[in-house]
Short mmCIF file of C-alpha atoms in Angstrom, two decimals:
data_model
loop_
_atom_site.label_atom_id
_atom_site.label_comp_id
_atom_site.label_asym_id
_atom_site.label_seq_id
_atom_site.Cartn_x
_atom_site.Cartn_y
_atom_site.Cartn_z
CA LEU A 1 -35.71 -55.37 80.32
CA GLY A 2 -35.17 -59.06 81.17
CA CYS A 3 -33.65 -58.18 84.52
CA ARG A 4 -36.31 -55.63 85.37
CA SER A 5 -39.18 -57.94 84.41
CA ARG A 6 -38.09 -60.35 87.15
CA MET A 7 -38.38 -57.71 89.87
CA ALA A 8 -40.83 -58.72 92.60
CA SER A 9 -43.61 -56.17 92.14
CA ARG A 10 -46.57 -58.58 91.97
CA ALA A 11 -48.45 -59.17 95.25
CA ARG A 12 -49.51 -62.79 95.74
CA LEU A 13 -51.94 -63.30 98.62
CA LEU A 14 -53.16 -66.59 100.06
CA ALA A 15 -56.63 -66.09 101.55
CA LEU A 16 -57.46 -68.30 104.54
CA ARG A 17 -61.12 -68.38 105.55
CA LEU A 18 -60.94 -69.10 109.27
CA ALA A 19 -64.64 -68.52 109.99
CA ARG A 20 -67.69 -67.15 108.21
CA ASP A 21 -66.53 -63.52 108.21
CA LYS A 22 -63.00 -63.86 109.56
CA TRP A 23 -60.20 -64.17 107.02
CA GLY A 24 -56.45 -64.35 107.39
CA PHE A 25 -53.93 -63.64 104.64
CA HIS A 26 -50.40 -64.63 103.74
CA ALA A 27 -48.63 -62.26 101.37
CA ALA A 28 -45.50 -62.46 99.25
CA ALA A 29 -43.85 -60.29 96.62
CA VAL A 30 -43.23 -62.32 93.45
CA ALA A 31 -41.96 -61.61 89.94
CA GLU A 32 -44.24 -59.58 87.68
CA PRO A 33 -45.20 -61.77 84.66
CA CYS A 34 -46.02 -58.80 82.40
CA PRO A 35 -42.82 -57.13 81.09
CA MET A 36 -44.59 -53.83 80.36
CA ARG A 37 -45.96 -53.50 83.89
CA ALA A 38 -42.59 -54.47 85.34
CA LEU A 39 -40.84 -51.84 83.24
CA GLU A 40 -43.30 -49.12 84.24
CA ILE A 41 -42.75 -49.69 87.96
CA ALA A 42 -39.09 -50.77 88.02
CA GLU A 43 -37.65 -47.40 89.09
CA GLN A 44 -40.31 -46.83 91.74
CA LEU A 45 -39.72 -50.35 93.11
CA ARG A 46 -35.98 -49.73 93.30
CA LEU A 47 -36.45 -46.52 95.27
CA GLN A 48 -39.17 -47.86 97.59
CA SER A 49 -37.23 -51.05 98.38
CA ARG A 50 -34.35 -49.17 99.97
CA GLY A 51 -34.43 -49.43 103.74
CA PRO A 52 -33.00 -47.21 106.49
CA GLU A 53 -29.50 -48.53 105.70
CA ARG A 54 -29.32 -45.98 102.87
CA PHE A 55 -28.72 -43.28 105.49
CA ALA A 56 -25.75 -45.13 107.02
CA PRO A 57 -22.18 -45.58 105.69
CA ALA A 58 -21.53 -48.80 103.78
CA PHE A 59 -19.43 -50.34 106.58
CA ALA A 60 -22.18 -49.65 109.14
CA ALA A 61 -24.83 -51.25 106.89
CA ARG A 62 -22.66 -54.34 106.45
CA ALA A 63 -22.04 -54.57 110.19
CA ALA A 64 -25.78 -54.28 110.90
CA THR A 65 -26.53 -57.02 108.34
CA ARG A 66 -23.96 -59.34 109.93
CA ALA A 67 -25.33 -58.63 113.40
CA ILE A 68 -28.89 -59.43 112.32
CA GLU A 69 -27.80 -62.66 110.63
CA SER A 70 -25.79 -63.66 113.71
CA PHE A 71 -28.76 -63.01 116.00
CA GLN A 72 -31.11 -65.01 113.74
CA ASN A 73 -28.70 -67.97 113.59
CA THR A 74 -28.15 -67.86 117.35
CA PHE A 75 -31.87 -67.76 118.06
CA LYS A 76 -32.41 -70.70 115.69
CA THR A 77 -29.74 -72.80 117.41
CA TRP A 78 -31.33 -72.03 120.79
CA GLY A 79 -34.52 -73.62 119.49
CA GLU A 80 -32.57 -76.79 118.65
CA ALA A 81 -30.98 -77.02 122.12
CA ARG A 82 -31.80 -79.83 124.51
CA VAL A 83 -35.13 -79.57 126.35
CA GLY A 84 -34.67 -78.13 129.84
CA THR A 85 -31.67 -75.91 129.03
CA TRP A 86 -31.78 -72.13 129.45
CA ARG A 87 -31.26 -71.69 125.69
CA ARG A 88 -34.36 -73.73 124.89
CA TYR A 89 -36.30 -71.76 127.54
CA ALA A 90 -35.10 -68.41 126.11
CA HIS A 91 -36.14 -69.55 122.63
CA ARG A 92 -39.61 -70.48 123.91
CA VAL A 93 -40.02 -67.09 125.63
CA GLY A 94 -38.87 -65.24 122.52
CA THR A 95 -41.18 -67.26 120.31
CA THR A 96 -44.10 -66.49 122.62
CA VAL A 97 -43.39 -62.75 122.45
CA LEU A 98 -43.10 -62.84 118.65
CA SER A 99 -46.34 -64.81 118.36
CA ARG A 100 -48.19 -61.92 120.03
CA ILE A 101 -47.36 -59.58 117.13
CA HIS A 102 -50.53 -58.91 115.14
CA PRO A 103 -50.34 -61.03 111.94
CA ASP A 104 -51.60 -58.16 109.75
CA ASP A 105 -48.35 -56.32 110.51
CA GLU A 106 -46.35 -59.14 108.96
CA THR A 107 -48.74 -59.81 106.08
CA LEU A 108 -48.91 -56.21 104.87
CA SER A 109 -45.17 -55.63 105.29
CA ASN A 110 -44.54 -58.62 102.99
CA LEU A 111 -46.37 -56.92 100.10
CA PRO A 112 -44.13 -55.46 97.37
CA ALA A 113 -42.77 -51.99 98.05
CA ALA A 114 -44.21 -50.88 94.70
CA CYS A 115 -47.15 -52.93 93.44
CA SER A 116 -47.78 -53.56 89.73
CA SER A 117 -50.42 -56.31 90.05
CA VAL A 118 -52.26 -58.45 92.59
CA GLU A 119 -53.01 -62.19 92.58
CA VAL A 120 -55.33 -63.64 95.23
CA ILE A 121 -55.49 -67.40 95.79
CA TYR A 122 -58.72 -68.13 97.65
CA PRO A 123 -60.74 -71.24 98.67
CA ASP A 124 -62.88 -72.45 95.76
CA THR A 125 -65.79 -72.92 98.19
CA SER A 126 -65.99 -69.12 98.50
CA SER A 127 -67.03 -66.60 95.85
CA VAL A 128 -64.94 -63.97 94.11
CA ASP A 129 -67.19 -61.24 95.53
CA GLU A 130 -66.60 -62.44 99.11
CA THR A 131 -62.86 -62.61 98.53
CA ARG A 132 -62.75 -59.18 96.89
CA HIS A 133 -64.64 -57.72 99.87
CA GLU A 134 -62.20 -59.25 102.38
CA LEU A 135 -59.23 -58.11 100.30
CA THR A 136 -60.55 -54.53 100.31
CA LYS A 137 -61.11 -54.74 104.07
CA LEU A 138 -57.52 -55.92 104.56
CA LEU A 139 -56.12 -53.05 102.50
CA THR A 140 -58.33 -50.36 104.10
CA ASP A 141 -59.76 -50.92 107.61
CA ARG A 142 -57.15 -53.40 108.77
CA ALA A 143 -54.32 -51.37 107.24
CA LEU A 144 -55.63 -48.35 109.17
CA ALA A 145 -55.36 -50.38 112.39
CA VAL A 146 -51.73 -51.16 111.49
CA LYS A 147 -51.12 -47.44 111.01
CA LYS A 148 -52.53 -46.70 114.48
CA ARG A 149 -50.20 -49.30 116.02
CA PHE A 150 -47.32 -47.64 114.17
CA GLN A 151 -48.22 -44.24 115.65
CA ILE A 152 -48.33 -45.69 119.19
CA ASN A 153 -44.94 -47.39 118.83
CA ALA A 154 -43.23 -44.53 116.98
CA PHE A 155 -44.57 -41.54 118.91
CA ILE A 156 -45.09 -43.06 122.37
CA GLY A 157 -43.06 -46.28 122.75
CA VAL A 158 -39.76 -45.05 121.26
CA PRO A 159 -39.65 -41.62 123.05
CA ILE A 160 -40.52 -43.15 126.44
CA THR A 161 -37.85 -45.88 126.22
CA PHE A 162 -35.15 -43.75 124.56
CA PRO A 163 -33.73 -42.38 127.88
CA MET A 164 -32.98 -45.97 128.95
CA MET A 165 -30.01 -45.88 126.53
CA PHE A 166 -28.22 -43.51 128.93
CA THR A 167 -28.72 -45.71 131.99
CA PRO A 168 -27.32 -49.11 132.97
CA LEU A 169 -30.68 -50.58 131.91
CA SER A 170 -31.00 -52.38 128.59
CA ASN A 171 -31.86 -50.43 125.43
CA LEU A 172 -33.67 -53.49 124.04
CA PRO A 173 -37.17 -51.99 124.65
CA MET A 174 -36.40 -49.01 122.42
CA TYR A 175 -35.10 -51.27 119.66
CA TRP A 176 -38.27 -53.37 119.97
CA PHE A 177 -40.60 -50.38 119.58
CA ALA A 178 -38.49 -49.00 116.71
CA TRP A 179 -38.55 -52.34 114.90
CA ARG A 180 -42.30 -52.70 115.31
CA ALA A 181 -42.85 -49.13 114.10
CA TYR A 182 -40.63 -49.69 111.05
CA GLU A 183 -42.45 -52.88 110.00
CA GLN A 184 -45.88 -51.34 110.62
CA ARG A 185 -44.97 -48.23 108.59
CA ASN A 186 -43.96 -50.47 105.69
CA GLY A 187 -47.19 -52.44 106.13
CA PHE A 188 -49.73 -49.63 105.83
CA LYS A 189 -47.79 -47.88 103.05
CA ARG A 190 -47.55 -51.08 100.99
CA ALA A 191 -51.24 -51.77 101.60
CA ALA A 192 -52.01 -48.35 100.09
CA GLN A 193 -49.92 -49.26 97.03
CA ALA A 194 -51.79 -52.54 96.55
CA LEU A 195 -55.15 -50.81 97.09
CA ARG A 196 -54.40 -48.24 94.38
CA THR A 197 -53.47 -51.07 92.01
CA THR A 198 -56.77 -52.89 92.58
CA GLN A 199 -58.76 -49.65 92.27
CA ARG A 200 -57.12 -48.80 88.94
CA PHE A 201 -58.04 -52.25 87.67
CA GLU A 202 -61.66 -51.89 88.83
CA CYS A 203 -61.93 -48.48 87.13
CA ALA A 204 -60.54 -49.91 83.89
CA GLU A 205 -62.91 -52.89 84.19
CA ALA A 206 -65.88 -50.54 84.66
CA ARG A 207 -64.91 -48.47 81.60
CA GLU A 208 -64.53 -51.62 79.53
CA GLY A 209 -67.98 -52.81 80.66
CA CYS A 210 -69.53 -49.48 79.62
CA ASP A 211 -67.85 -49.69 76.21
CA LYS A 212 -69.21 -53.23 75.66
CA GLU A 213 -72.75 -52.14 76.57
CA THR A 214 -72.52 -49.22 74.11
CA ILE A 215 -71.32 -51.47 71.30
CA LYS A 216 -74.06 -53.99 72.08
CA GLU A 217 -76.79 -51.30 71.96
CA GLU A 218 -75.45 -49.85 68.69
CA SER A 219 -75.29 -53.31 67.13
CA SER A 220 -78.86 -54.22 68.12
CA SER A 221 -80.32 -50.86 67.01
CA GLY A 222 -78.48 -50.99 63.68
CA SER A 223 -79.64 -54.52 62.90
CA GLN A 224 -83.35 -53.81 63.51
CA GLY A 225 -83.75 -51.68 60.37
CA THR A 226 -82.47 -54.29 57.89
CA ASP A 227 -84.05 -57.43 56.52
CA ASP A 228 -80.76 -59.25 56.04
CA ARG A 229 -79.44 -59.13 59.57
CA GLU A 230 -75.79 -59.80 60.02
CA THR A 231 -74.72 -62.05 62.84
CA VAL A 232 -73.22 -60.05 65.68
CA SER A 233 -70.24 -61.76 67.24
CA LYS A 234 -71.03 -62.98 70.74
CA PRO A 235 -68.70 -61.53 73.39
CA GLN A 236 -66.66 -63.93 75.47
CA SER A 237 -68.10 -64.86 78.85
CA SER A 238 -66.13 -64.14 82.00
CA ALA A 239 -65.43 -67.88 82.38
CA GLU A 240 -63.97 -68.00 78.87
CA VAL A 241 -61.82 -64.97 79.56
CA ILE A 242 -60.48 -66.23 82.89
CA ALA A 243 -59.67 -69.62 81.32
CA GLN A 244 -56.73 -67.94 79.59
CA TRP A 245 -54.97 -67.78 82.96
CA VAL A 246 -56.79 -70.14 85.36
CA ASP A 247 -57.97 -73.72 84.76
CA VAL A 248 -60.77 -73.77 87.32
CA ASP A 249 -61.69 -77.42 86.63
CA LYS A 250 -58.19 -78.80 87.11
CA LYS A 251 -57.77 -81.31 89.92
CA CYS A 252 -55.44 -80.21 92.73
CA GLU A 253 -51.98 -81.72 92.30
CA ARG A 254 -50.91 -81.12 95.89
CA THR A 255 -53.46 -82.93 98.04
CA GLY A 256 -52.58 -86.51 98.88
CA VAL A 257 -49.00 -86.08 97.64
CA ASP A 258 -45.79 -86.35 99.65
CA ALA A 259 -44.46 -82.86 100.38
CA ASN A 260 -41.06 -83.82 98.96
CA GLU A 261 -42.70 -84.52 95.60
CA VAL A 262 -44.38 -81.12 95.38
CA ALA A 263 -42.83 -78.87 92.76
CA VAL A 264 -42.43 -75.31 93.97
CA SER A 265 -42.06 -72.31 91.68
CA PRO A 266 -38.82 -70.28 92.06
CA SER A 267 -41.05 -67.35 93.05
CA GLY A 268 -42.71 -69.34 95.84
CA PHE A 269 -46.09 -71.04 96.10
CA GLU A 270 -48.19 -70.96 92.96
CA CYS A 271 -51.60 -72.61 92.65
CA CYS A 272 -51.54 -75.55 90.22
CA ARG A 273 -54.66 -74.15 88.52
CA VAL A 274 -52.71 -71.14 87.23
CA VAL A 275 -51.98 -71.65 83.52
CA PRO A 276 -48.19 -71.71 83.00
CA ASN A 277 -46.75 -69.35 80.38
CA PRO A 278 -50.06 -67.93 79.07
CA VAL A 279 -50.12 -66.27 75.63
CA ILE A 280 -51.43 -63.04 77.16
CA PRO A 281 -49.99 -61.92 80.55
CA PRO A 282 -52.50 -62.20 83.42
CA PRO A 283 -54.57 -59.13 84.35
CA THR A 284 -53.63 -56.62 87.03
CA LEU A 285 -56.05 -58.26 89.49
CA LEU A 286 -56.44 -62.03 89.29
CA PHE A 287 -58.50 -64.31 91.57
CA VAL A 288 -57.53 -68.00 91.62
CA PRO A 289 -59.90 -70.57 93.24
CA CYS A 290 -57.80 -73.16 95.07
CA ALA A 291 -59.01 -76.61 96.15
CA LEU A 292 -56.22 -76.89 98.72
CA LEU A 293 -57.82 -74.17 100.87
CA HIS A 294 -61.00 -76.11 101.72
CA GLU A 295 -62.36 -75.62 105.22
CA GLU A 296 -61.12 -78.98 106.53
CA ASN A 297 -57.56 -78.17 105.43
CA VAL A 298 -57.71 -74.71 107.00
CA TRP A 299 -58.96 -76.21 110.27
CA ASP A 300 -55.95 -78.54 110.13
CA LEU A 301 -53.89 -75.33 110.13
CA LEU A 302 -55.57 -74.22 113.34
CA SER A 303 -55.54 -77.52 115.23
CA ASP A 304 -53.10 -77.77 118.14
CA GLN A 305 -51.01 -80.81 117.26
CA LYS A 306 -47.66 -81.53 118.87
CA SER A 307 -44.84 -83.74 117.68
CA GLU A 308 -44.45 -86.91 119.77
CA GLU A 309 -40.66 -86.65 119.56
CA ASP A 310 -39.90 -83.24 121.08
CA GLY A 311 -43.31 -81.66 121.72
CA SER A 312 -42.82 -79.05 118.99
CA GLU A 313 -45.67 -77.81 116.83
CA LYS A 314 -46.60 -80.09 113.93
CA VAL A 315 -46.56 -78.66 110.42
CA SER A 316 -50.01 -78.64 108.82
CA LEU A 317 -51.05 -80.21 105.51
CA VAL A 318 -51.40 -76.82 103.84
CA GLU A 319 -47.92 -75.72 104.92
CA ARG A 320 -46.40 -79.01 103.73
CA ALA A 321 -48.20 -78.77 100.38
CA THR A 322 -47.41 -75.11 99.74
CA ARG A 323 -43.91 -75.13 101.29
CA ILE A 324 -44.73 -71.74 102.85
CA GLN A 325 -42.67 -71.61 106.03
CA HIS A 326 -44.45 -70.75 109.29
CA LEU A 327 -47.89 -70.71 107.61
CA THR A 328 -49.26 -72.86 110.44
CA SER A 329 -48.11 -70.42 113.12
CA LEU A 330 -49.40 -67.46 111.05
CA ALA A 331 -52.88 -69.04 110.87
CA LYS A 332 -52.89 -69.64 114.64
CA ARG A 333 -51.85 -66.05 115.27
CA TYR A 334 -54.81 -64.97 113.13
CA LYS A 335 -57.02 -67.31 115.12
CA ARG A 336 -55.96 -65.53 118.32
CA ALA A 337 -56.06 -61.99 116.87
CA LEU A 338 -59.46 -62.39 115.19
CA LYS A 339 -60.92 -64.36 118.11
CA VAL A 340 -62.02 -67.27 115.93
#
């Protein structure tokens, strides 16, 4: 149980409000804090997490893994080459091509393969209702757009470029379309998983609300016929309930602090307002208001600032504070894709 409870089946999303009705998201799969939920979904997560390598022999899967790692390391070293060299130019061209990939493809593909719960960290200047609406839009309309891009790449791009493998021309285009189709397929399927999780929570929340109303009506009607009225216990407010897991009044510990002094959870970025080790595990759907995501900090994400040393892109305050790699470039890709 201890091993299974640490499986990454909880979706943690960072909501970035780029404009009034334009939101970007960063997603990560983190450990499920509720052992029961982790146990229920452990087998499904194990099956869904297996990639296409399961169809290949073990030696072929190992060779593919080594090839991918070698390519990633080579591409990284090209980015560190001296300015003006062909390696630095090739890295810049490759980075430009990758930056044109729609950010929703990456965000949705980073959701857990099997989702047991969802945590959304959103700017505390926005409301829960706004954030819930944008989350639903991400998991429905925008996920449908990812599915359409998958169909174009899988059923048009790959078949058209496949014959190039039998010619002296490069087979790189086919691999590109296949890779994009694979990531997009994962994206819209994982979005559907997360959507079902949020819908189950909303249904349970609605049933609980109906039960509370029934109890309240029965209590009030039963107390009207007696002279000695008993005191009916007052139900907890939503603020009192959420305080079990989120300290909404806590001052942000990350703003104005050196990035090297920021403590990062082993499971990645975690808002400092989240109560550590709560008595009761957090609910299936949890919204966390974060002071770090104020508008001025998000605009710092989008500003075009270059390093004076080598002209490379400067890392934003939010990326330094959260330690989420490439968050600055993700926000700028959203800026371009959403036409902010």
